[in-house]
Short mmCIF file of C-alpha atoms in Angstrom, two decimals:
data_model
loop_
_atom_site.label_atom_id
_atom_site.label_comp_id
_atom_site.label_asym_id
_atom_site.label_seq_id
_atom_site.Cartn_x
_atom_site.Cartn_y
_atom_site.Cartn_z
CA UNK A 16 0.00 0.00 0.00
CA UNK A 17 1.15 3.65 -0.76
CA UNK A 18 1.51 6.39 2.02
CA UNK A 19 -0.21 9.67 1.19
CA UNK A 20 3.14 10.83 0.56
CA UNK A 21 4.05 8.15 -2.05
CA UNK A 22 0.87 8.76 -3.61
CA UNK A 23 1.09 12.45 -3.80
CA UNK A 24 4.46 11.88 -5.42
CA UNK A 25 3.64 9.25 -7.94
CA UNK A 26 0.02 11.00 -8.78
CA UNK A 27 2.12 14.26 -9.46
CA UNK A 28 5.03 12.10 -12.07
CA UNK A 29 2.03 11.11 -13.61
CA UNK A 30 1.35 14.46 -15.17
CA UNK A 31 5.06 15.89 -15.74
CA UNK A 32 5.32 19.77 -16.02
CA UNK A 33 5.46 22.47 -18.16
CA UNK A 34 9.49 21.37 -19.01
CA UNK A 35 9.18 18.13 -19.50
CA UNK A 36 6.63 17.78 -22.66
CA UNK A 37 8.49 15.27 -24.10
CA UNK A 38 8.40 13.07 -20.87
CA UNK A 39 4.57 13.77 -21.32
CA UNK A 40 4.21 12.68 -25.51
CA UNK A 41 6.51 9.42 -24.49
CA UNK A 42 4.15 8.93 -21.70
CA UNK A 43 1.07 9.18 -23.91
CA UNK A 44 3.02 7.21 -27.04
CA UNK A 45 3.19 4.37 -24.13
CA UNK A 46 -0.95 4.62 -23.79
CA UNK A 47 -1.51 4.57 -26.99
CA UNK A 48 0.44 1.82 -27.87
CA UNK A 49 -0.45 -0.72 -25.19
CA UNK A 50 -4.65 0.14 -26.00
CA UNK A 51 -4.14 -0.33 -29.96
CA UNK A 52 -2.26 -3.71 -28.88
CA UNK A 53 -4.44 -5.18 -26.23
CA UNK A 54 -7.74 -3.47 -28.43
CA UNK A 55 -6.45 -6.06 -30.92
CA UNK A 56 -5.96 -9.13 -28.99
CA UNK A 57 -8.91 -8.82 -27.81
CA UNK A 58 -10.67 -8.20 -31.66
CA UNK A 59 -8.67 -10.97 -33.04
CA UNK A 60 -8.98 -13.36 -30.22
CA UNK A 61 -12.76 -12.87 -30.07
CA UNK A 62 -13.36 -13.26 -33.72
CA UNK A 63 -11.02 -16.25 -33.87
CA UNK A 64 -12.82 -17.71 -31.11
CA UNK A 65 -16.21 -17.10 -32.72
CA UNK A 66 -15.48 -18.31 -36.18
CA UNK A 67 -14.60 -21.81 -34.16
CA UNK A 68 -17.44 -21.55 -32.05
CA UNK A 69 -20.00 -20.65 -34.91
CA UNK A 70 -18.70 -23.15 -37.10
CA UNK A 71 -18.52 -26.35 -34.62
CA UNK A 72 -22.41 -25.05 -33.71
CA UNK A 73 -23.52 -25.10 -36.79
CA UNK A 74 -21.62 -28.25 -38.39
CA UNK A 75 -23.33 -30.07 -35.12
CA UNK A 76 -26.67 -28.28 -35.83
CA UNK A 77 -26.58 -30.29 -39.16
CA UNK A 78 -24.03 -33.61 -38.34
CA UNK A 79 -23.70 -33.11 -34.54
CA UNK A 80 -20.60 -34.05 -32.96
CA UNK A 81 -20.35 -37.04 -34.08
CA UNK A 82 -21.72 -39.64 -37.09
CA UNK A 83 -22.12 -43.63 -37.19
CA UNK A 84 -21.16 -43.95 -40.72
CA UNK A 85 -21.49 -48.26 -42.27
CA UNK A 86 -19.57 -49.94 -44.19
CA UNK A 87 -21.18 -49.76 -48.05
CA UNK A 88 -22.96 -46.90 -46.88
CA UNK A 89 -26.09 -48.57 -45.41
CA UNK A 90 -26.96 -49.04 -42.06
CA UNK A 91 -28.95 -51.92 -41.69
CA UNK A 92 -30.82 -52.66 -38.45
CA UNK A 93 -30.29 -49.22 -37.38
CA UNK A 94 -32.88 -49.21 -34.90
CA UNK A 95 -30.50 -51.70 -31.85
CA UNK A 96 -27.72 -49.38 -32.89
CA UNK A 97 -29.69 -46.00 -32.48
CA UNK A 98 -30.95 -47.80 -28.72
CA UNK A 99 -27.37 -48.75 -27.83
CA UNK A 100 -26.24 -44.89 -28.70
CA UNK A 101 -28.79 -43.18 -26.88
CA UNK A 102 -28.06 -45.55 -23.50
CA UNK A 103 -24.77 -44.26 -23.74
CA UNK A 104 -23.81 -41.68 -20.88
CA UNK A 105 -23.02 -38.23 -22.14
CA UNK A 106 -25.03 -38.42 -25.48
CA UNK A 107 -28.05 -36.05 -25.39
CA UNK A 108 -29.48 -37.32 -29.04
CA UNK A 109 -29.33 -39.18 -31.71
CA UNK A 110 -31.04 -39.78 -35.02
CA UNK A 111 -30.86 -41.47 -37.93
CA UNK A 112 -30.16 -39.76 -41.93
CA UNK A 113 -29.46 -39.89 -45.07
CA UNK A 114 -26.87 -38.15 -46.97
CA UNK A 115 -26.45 -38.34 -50.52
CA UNK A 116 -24.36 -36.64 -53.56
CA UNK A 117 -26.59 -36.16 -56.49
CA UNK A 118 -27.88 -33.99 -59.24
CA UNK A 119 -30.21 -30.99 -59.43
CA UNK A 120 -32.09 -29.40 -62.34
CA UNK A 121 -34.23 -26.59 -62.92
CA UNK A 122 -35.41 -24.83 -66.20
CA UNK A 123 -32.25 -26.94 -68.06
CA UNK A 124 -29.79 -25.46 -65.37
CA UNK A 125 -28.15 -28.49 -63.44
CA UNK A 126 -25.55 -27.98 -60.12
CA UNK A 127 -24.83 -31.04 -57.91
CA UNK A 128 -25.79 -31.15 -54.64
CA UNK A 129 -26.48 -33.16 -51.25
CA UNK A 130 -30.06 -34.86 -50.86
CA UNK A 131 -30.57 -35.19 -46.97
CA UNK A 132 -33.08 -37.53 -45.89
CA UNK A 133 -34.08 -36.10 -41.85
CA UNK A 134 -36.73 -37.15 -39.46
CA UNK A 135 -39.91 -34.67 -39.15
CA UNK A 136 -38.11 -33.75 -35.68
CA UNK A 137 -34.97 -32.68 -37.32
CA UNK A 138 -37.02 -30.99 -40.25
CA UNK A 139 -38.79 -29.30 -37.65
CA UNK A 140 -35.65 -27.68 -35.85
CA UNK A 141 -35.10 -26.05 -38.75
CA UNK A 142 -37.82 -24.01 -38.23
CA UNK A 143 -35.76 -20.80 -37.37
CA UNK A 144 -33.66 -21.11 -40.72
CA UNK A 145 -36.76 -20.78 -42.90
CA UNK A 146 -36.69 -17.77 -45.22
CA UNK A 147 -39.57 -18.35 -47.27
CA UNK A 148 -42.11 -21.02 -47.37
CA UNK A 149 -43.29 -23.20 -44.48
CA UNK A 150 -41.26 -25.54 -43.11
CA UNK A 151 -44.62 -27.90 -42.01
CA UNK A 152 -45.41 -28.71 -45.48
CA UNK A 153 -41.95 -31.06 -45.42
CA UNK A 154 -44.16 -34.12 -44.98
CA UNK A 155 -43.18 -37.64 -46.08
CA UNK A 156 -45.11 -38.43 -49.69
CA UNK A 157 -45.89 -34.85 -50.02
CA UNK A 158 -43.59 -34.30 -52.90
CA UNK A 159 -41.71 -31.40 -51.03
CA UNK A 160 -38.60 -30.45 -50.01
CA UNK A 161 -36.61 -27.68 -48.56
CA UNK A 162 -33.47 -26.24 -49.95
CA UNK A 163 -30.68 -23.73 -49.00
CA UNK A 164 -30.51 -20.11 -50.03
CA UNK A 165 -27.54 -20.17 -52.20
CA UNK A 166 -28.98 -22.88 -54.27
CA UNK A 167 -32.17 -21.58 -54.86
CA UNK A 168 -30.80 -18.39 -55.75
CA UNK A 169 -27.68 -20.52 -58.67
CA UNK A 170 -30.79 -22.39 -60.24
CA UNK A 171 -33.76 -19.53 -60.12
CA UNK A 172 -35.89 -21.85 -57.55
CA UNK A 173 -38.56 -19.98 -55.92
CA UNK A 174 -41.45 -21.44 -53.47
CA UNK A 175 -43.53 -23.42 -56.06
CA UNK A 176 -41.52 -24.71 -58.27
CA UNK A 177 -40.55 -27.99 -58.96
CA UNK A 178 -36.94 -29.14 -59.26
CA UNK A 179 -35.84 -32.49 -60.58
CA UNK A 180 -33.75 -34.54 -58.77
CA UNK A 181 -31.45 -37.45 -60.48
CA UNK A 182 -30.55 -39.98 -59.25
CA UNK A 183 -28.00 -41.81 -61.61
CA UNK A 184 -28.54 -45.50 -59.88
CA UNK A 185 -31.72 -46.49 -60.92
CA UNK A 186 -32.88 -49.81 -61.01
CA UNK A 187 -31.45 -52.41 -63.63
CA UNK A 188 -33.75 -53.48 -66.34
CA UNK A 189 -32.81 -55.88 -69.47
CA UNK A 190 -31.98 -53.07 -71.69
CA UNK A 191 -29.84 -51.40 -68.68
CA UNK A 192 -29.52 -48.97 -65.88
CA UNK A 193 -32.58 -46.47 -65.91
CA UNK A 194 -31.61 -43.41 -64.64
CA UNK A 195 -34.48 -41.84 -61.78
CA UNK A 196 -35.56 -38.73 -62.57
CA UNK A 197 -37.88 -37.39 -59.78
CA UNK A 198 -39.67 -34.07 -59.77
CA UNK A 199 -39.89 -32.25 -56.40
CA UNK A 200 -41.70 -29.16 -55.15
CA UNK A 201 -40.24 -26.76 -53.31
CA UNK A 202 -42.17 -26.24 -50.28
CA UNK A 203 -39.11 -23.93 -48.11
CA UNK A 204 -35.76 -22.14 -48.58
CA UNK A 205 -33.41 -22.18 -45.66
CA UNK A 206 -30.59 -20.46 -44.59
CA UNK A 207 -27.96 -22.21 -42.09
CA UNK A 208 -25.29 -19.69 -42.29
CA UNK A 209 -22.59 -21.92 -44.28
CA UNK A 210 -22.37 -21.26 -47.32
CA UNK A 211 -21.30 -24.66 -48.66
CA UNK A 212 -24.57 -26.13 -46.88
CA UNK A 213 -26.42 -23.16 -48.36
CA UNK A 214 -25.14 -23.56 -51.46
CA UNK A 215 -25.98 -27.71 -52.08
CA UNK A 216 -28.46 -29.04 -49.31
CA UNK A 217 -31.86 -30.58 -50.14
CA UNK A 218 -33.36 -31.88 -47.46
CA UNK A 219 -36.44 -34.15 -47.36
CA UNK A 220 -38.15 -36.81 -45.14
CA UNK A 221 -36.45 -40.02 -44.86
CA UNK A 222 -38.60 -42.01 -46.27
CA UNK A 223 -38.46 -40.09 -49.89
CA UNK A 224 -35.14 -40.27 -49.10
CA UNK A 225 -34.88 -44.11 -49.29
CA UNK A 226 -37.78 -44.33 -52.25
CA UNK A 227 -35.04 -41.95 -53.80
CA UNK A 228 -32.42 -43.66 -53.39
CA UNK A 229 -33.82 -47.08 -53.41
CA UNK A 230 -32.82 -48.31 -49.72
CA UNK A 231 -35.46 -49.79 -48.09
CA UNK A 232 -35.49 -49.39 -44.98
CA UNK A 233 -31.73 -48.61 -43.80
CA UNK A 234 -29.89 -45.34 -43.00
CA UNK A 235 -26.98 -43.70 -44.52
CA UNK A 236 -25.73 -42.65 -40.98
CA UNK A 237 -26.78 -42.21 -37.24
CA UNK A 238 -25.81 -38.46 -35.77
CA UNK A 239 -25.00 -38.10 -32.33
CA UNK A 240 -24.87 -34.94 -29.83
CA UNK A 241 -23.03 -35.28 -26.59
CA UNK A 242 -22.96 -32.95 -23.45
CA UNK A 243 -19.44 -32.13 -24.16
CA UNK A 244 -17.81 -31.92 -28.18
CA UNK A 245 -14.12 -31.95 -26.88
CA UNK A 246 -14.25 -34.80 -25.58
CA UNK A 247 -16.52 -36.77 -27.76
CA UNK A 248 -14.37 -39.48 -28.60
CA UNK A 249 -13.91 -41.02 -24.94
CA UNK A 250 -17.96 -40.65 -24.71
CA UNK A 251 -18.48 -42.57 -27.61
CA UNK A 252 -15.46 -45.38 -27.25
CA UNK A 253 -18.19 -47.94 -25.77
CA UNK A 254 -20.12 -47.64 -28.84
CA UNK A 255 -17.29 -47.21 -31.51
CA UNK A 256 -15.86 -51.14 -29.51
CA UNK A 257 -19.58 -52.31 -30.41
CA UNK A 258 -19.32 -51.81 -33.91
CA UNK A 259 -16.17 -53.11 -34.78
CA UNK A 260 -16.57 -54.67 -37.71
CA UNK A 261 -20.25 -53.04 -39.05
CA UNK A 262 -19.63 -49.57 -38.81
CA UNK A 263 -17.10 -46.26 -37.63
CA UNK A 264 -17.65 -43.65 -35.70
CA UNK A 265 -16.54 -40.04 -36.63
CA UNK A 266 -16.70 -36.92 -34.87
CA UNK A 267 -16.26 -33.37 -35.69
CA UNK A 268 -12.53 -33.43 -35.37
CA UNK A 269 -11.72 -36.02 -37.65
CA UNK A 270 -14.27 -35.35 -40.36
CA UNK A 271 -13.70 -31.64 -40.25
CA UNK A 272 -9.59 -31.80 -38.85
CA UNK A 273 -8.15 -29.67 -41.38
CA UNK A 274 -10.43 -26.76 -41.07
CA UNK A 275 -10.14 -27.06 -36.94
CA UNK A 276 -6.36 -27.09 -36.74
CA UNK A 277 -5.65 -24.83 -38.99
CA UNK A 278 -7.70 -22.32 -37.04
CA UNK A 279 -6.01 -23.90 -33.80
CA UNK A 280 -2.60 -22.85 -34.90
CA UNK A 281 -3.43 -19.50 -36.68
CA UNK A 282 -5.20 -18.46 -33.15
CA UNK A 283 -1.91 -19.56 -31.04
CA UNK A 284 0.09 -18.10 -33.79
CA UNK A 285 -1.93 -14.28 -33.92
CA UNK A 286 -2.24 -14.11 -29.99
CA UNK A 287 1.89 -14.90 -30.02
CA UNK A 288 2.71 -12.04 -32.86
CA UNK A 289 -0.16 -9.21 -31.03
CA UNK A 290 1.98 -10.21 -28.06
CA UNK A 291 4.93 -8.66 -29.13
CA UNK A 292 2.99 -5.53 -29.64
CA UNK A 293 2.58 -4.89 -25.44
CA UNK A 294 5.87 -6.48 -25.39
CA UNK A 295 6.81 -3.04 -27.43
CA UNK A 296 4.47 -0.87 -25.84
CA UNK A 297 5.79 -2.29 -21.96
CA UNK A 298 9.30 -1.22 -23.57
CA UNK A 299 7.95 2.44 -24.12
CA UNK A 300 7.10 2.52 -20.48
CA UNK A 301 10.45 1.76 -19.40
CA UNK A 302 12.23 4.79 -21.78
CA UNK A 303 9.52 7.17 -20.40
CA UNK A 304 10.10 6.20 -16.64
CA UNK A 305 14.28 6.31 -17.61
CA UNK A 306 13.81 10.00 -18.92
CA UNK A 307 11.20 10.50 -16.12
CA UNK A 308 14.38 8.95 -13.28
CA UNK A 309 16.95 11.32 -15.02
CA UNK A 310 14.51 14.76 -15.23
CA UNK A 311 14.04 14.48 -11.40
CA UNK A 312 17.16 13.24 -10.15
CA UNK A 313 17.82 16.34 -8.26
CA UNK A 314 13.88 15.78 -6.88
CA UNK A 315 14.85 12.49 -5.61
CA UNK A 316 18.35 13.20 -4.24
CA UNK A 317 16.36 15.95 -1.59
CA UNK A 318 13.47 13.82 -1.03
CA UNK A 319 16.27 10.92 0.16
CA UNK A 320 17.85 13.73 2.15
CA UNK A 321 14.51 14.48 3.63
CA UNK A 322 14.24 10.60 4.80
CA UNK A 323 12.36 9.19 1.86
CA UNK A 324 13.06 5.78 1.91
CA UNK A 325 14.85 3.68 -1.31
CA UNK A 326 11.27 1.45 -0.71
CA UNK A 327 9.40 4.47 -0.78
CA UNK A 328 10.94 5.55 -4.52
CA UNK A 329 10.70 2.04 -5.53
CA UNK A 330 7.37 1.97 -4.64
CA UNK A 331 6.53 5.77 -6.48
CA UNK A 332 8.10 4.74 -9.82
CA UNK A 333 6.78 1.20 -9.99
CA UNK A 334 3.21 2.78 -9.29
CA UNK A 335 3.73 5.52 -11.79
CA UNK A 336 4.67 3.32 -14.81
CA UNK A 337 2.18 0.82 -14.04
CA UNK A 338 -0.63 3.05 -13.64
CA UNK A 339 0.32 3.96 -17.44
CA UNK A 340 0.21 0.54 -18.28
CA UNK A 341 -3.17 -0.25 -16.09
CA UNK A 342 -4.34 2.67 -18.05
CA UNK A 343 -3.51 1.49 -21.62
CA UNK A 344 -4.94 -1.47 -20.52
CA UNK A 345 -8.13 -0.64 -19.17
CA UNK A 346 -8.73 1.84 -22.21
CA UNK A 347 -7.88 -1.12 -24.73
CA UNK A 348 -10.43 -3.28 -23.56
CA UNK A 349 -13.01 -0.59 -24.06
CA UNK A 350 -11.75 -0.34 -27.74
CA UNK A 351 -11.79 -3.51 -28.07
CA UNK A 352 -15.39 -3.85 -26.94
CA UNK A 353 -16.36 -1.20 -28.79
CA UNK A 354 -14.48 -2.34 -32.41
CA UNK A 355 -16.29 -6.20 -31.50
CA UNK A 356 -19.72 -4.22 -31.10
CA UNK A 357 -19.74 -2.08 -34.58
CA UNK A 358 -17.50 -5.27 -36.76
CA UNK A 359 -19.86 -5.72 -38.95
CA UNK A 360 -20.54 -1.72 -40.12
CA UNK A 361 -16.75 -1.49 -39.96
CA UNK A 362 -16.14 -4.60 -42.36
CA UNK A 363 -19.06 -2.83 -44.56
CA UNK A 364 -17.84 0.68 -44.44
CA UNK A 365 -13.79 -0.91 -45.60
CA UNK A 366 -16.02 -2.77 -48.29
CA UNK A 367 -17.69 0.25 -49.66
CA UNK A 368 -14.53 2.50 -49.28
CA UNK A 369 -12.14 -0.02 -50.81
CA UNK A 370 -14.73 -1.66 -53.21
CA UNK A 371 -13.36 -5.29 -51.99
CA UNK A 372 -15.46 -7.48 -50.65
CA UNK A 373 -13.68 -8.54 -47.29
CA UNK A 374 -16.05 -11.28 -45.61
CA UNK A 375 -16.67 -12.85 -48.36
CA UNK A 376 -18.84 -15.84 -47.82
CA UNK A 377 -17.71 -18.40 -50.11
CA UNK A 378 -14.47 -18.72 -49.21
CA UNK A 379 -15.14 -17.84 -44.76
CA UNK A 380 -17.85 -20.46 -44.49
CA UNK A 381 -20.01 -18.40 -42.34
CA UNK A 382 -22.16 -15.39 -43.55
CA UNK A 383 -21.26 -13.24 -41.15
CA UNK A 384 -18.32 -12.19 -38.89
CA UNK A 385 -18.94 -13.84 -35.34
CA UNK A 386 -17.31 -13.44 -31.96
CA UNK A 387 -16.72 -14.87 -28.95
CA UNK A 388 -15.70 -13.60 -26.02
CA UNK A 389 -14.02 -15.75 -23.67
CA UNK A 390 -13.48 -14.14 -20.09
CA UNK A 391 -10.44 -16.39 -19.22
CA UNK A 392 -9.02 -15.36 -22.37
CA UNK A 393 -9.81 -11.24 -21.67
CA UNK A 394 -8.43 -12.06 -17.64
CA UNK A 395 -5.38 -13.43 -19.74
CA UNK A 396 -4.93 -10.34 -21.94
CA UNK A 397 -5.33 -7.99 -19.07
CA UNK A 398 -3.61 -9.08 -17.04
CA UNK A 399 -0.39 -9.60 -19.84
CA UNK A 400 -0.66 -5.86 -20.19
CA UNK A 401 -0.82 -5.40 -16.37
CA UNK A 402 2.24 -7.44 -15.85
CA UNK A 403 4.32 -6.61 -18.44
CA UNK A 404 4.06 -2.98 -17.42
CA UNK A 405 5.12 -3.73 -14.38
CA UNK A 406 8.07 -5.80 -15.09
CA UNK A 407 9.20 -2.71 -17.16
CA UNK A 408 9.39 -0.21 -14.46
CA UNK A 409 11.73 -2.32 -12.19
CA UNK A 410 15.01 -1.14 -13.80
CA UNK A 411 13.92 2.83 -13.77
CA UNK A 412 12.17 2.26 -10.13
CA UNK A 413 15.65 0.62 -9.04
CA UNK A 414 17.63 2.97 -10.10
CA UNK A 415 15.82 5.88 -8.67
CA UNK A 416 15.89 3.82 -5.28
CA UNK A 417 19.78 3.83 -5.49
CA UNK A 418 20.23 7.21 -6.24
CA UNK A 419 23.11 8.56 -3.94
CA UNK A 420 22.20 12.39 -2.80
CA UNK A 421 25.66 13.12 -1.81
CA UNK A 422 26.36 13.15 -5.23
CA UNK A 423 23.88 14.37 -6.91
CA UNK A 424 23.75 17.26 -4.53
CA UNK A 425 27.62 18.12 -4.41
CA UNK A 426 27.49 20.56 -7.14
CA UNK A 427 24.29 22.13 -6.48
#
């Protein structure tokens, strides 16, 4: 704790006089720098942190964490293996689907995409995606299905009309393989917020699904959500020794790894550079609280001869420089806050200004620039700035404790 003295002291280097303006600019350089720098770890970790979150959320919202894929593609007998996965502890639901690669056409325009076959639950939990048409009309034999925004828009689909869907295994007659051709209407357009799913996704009930793709009655894959993603793979290990032999299990790591370490490695790797830049700013302290040392030296050597302590000088210089740092600390966050609260007319406004289209969808996944902010990681960054502040007015604080007033005083 600071005596009122050491606190008058240190309050009054805080605001350097009328001769020492150049203490003052270094002073405020030092502010400035360590806000811009924590400002941005705290923008790019929150960002990074959201694209990770948003993605894993939504790739679960559509695969959850994990998938019971068979051998050959069908699942036969699903139902014992759907039982068996929802007895498991830690897996809050499971259902069965179908996913399949095929062919789309509308009005001679053809693009490939993915034919989902859901339950009427999952169908229904897409409710909230819905952009136009109603979602309840999905019904199995009602000729309808649902399908994303960015296809719709490639092939000129609207609500009402009907798309034809091939399906290039038909059945096998004597003069050959008949390829299905199956009109469809389209009873809802949906937006998930990837733009890959946007872009291909059909999705009807599963039992069009299997007329479609002739399977009877098996599944292309069971989905499973568990209480907690990052550890998925120790949830599931009862179920994955069950199936050795008729089926794999693969979660959200493994079927999306590339994507999810890649992001794992560019976070560590931006929150080591933006280190460096309180690393720089901390450095900026120190030269401000070395000029600050040498500008009162005389100050010092009569406050030692008045019977300030060395602690007591240790103690004003330390508080001094890391008040500056608190400060650029404190003030950063703010920014930062404020820069993660206005991203998206900021990313809009560099758009229009530089006519480049920054977030651009197609290549980001997502449709829109998420965040998250986690507190450990803002503790983390505050108190980095806190710290290395402090560690940078040791050298000046010391060596205004061991200031000798004999002779500094001699030749005054």
């Amino acid at each position: 704790m600071l005596t009122p003295f050491e606190r008058m002291i240190a309050k009054r280097y805080l605001w350097p006089g009328k001769g020492e303006a150049f203490i003052a600019l270094v002073a405020g350089i030092s502010v400035g720098v360590v806000m811009l720098s924590v400002a941005m770890l705290v923008l790019v970790m929150s960002v990074m942190g959201g694209f990770r979150s948003e993605m894993l959320d939504k790739f679960a919202g559509l695969n959850g964490h994990a998938v019971v894929q068979a051998y050959g593609g069908k699942l036969d007998n699903w139902e014992s293996t759907l039982e068996q996965v929802l007895a498991t502890e830690g897996v809050v639901t499971a259902s069965p689907l179908i996913e399949q690669p095929l062919l789309a056409s509308l009005n001679g325009r053809a693009v490939a995409i993915f034919v989902r076959g859901n339950t009427a639950e999952d169908i229904a939990d897409l409710g909230d995606k819905v952009l136009l048409g109603d979602i309840a009309s999905i019904q199995p034999d009602s000729g309808k299905v649902a399908i994303g925004s960015r296809l719709a828009s490639n092939i000129g689909a609207r609500v009402g009309d009907t798309i034809t869907i091939i399906n290039p295994q038909g059945r096998t007659t004597p003069f050959g393989t008949s390829i299905r051709q199956v009109g469809y209407e389209v009873g809802a357009i949906f937006e998930i917020g990837l733009y890959d799913f946007d872009e291909t996704f059909v999705i009807m009930p599963m039992q069009d699904a299997q007329t479609l793709l002739l399977m009877g009655d098996s599944v292309g894959l069971i989905e499973i959500t568990v209480t907690d993603p990052d550890n998925v793979g120790e949830i599931l290990k009862p179920v994955e020794d069950a199936l050795v032999g008729r089926a794999v299990i693969a979660d959200w790591k493994q079927i999306n790894s590339t994507l999810f370490e890649a992001l794992e490695v560019e976070r560590v790797a931006m929150f080591f550079v933006l280190s460096f830049m309180v690393l720089v700013a901390s450095f900026n302290i120190l030269s401000s609280l070395v000029m600050l040392v040498r500008a009162k030296t005389r100050d010092i050597a009569i406050m030692r001869t008045m019977g300030a302590t060395r602690r007591s000088l240790l103690k004003i210089f330390v508080t001094t420089g890391t008040t500056i740092g608190t400060l650029g600390t404190l003030t950063g966050l703010v920014l930062g806050f404020l820069l993660l609260y206005f991203r998206n007319p900021i990313v809009d406004g560099v758009a229009f200004l530089t006519g480049v289209e920054i977030w651009d969808p197609s290549v980001r996944f997502l449709t829109s620039l998420p965040v998250r902010v986690d507190p450990w990681e803002i503790i983390g960054i505050t108190a980095l700035g806190i710290v290395l502040s402090f560690l940078a007015t040791l050298y000046p604080a010391l060596k205004a404790s061991n200031t000798d007033p004999v002779q500094v005083l001699r030749y005054e």
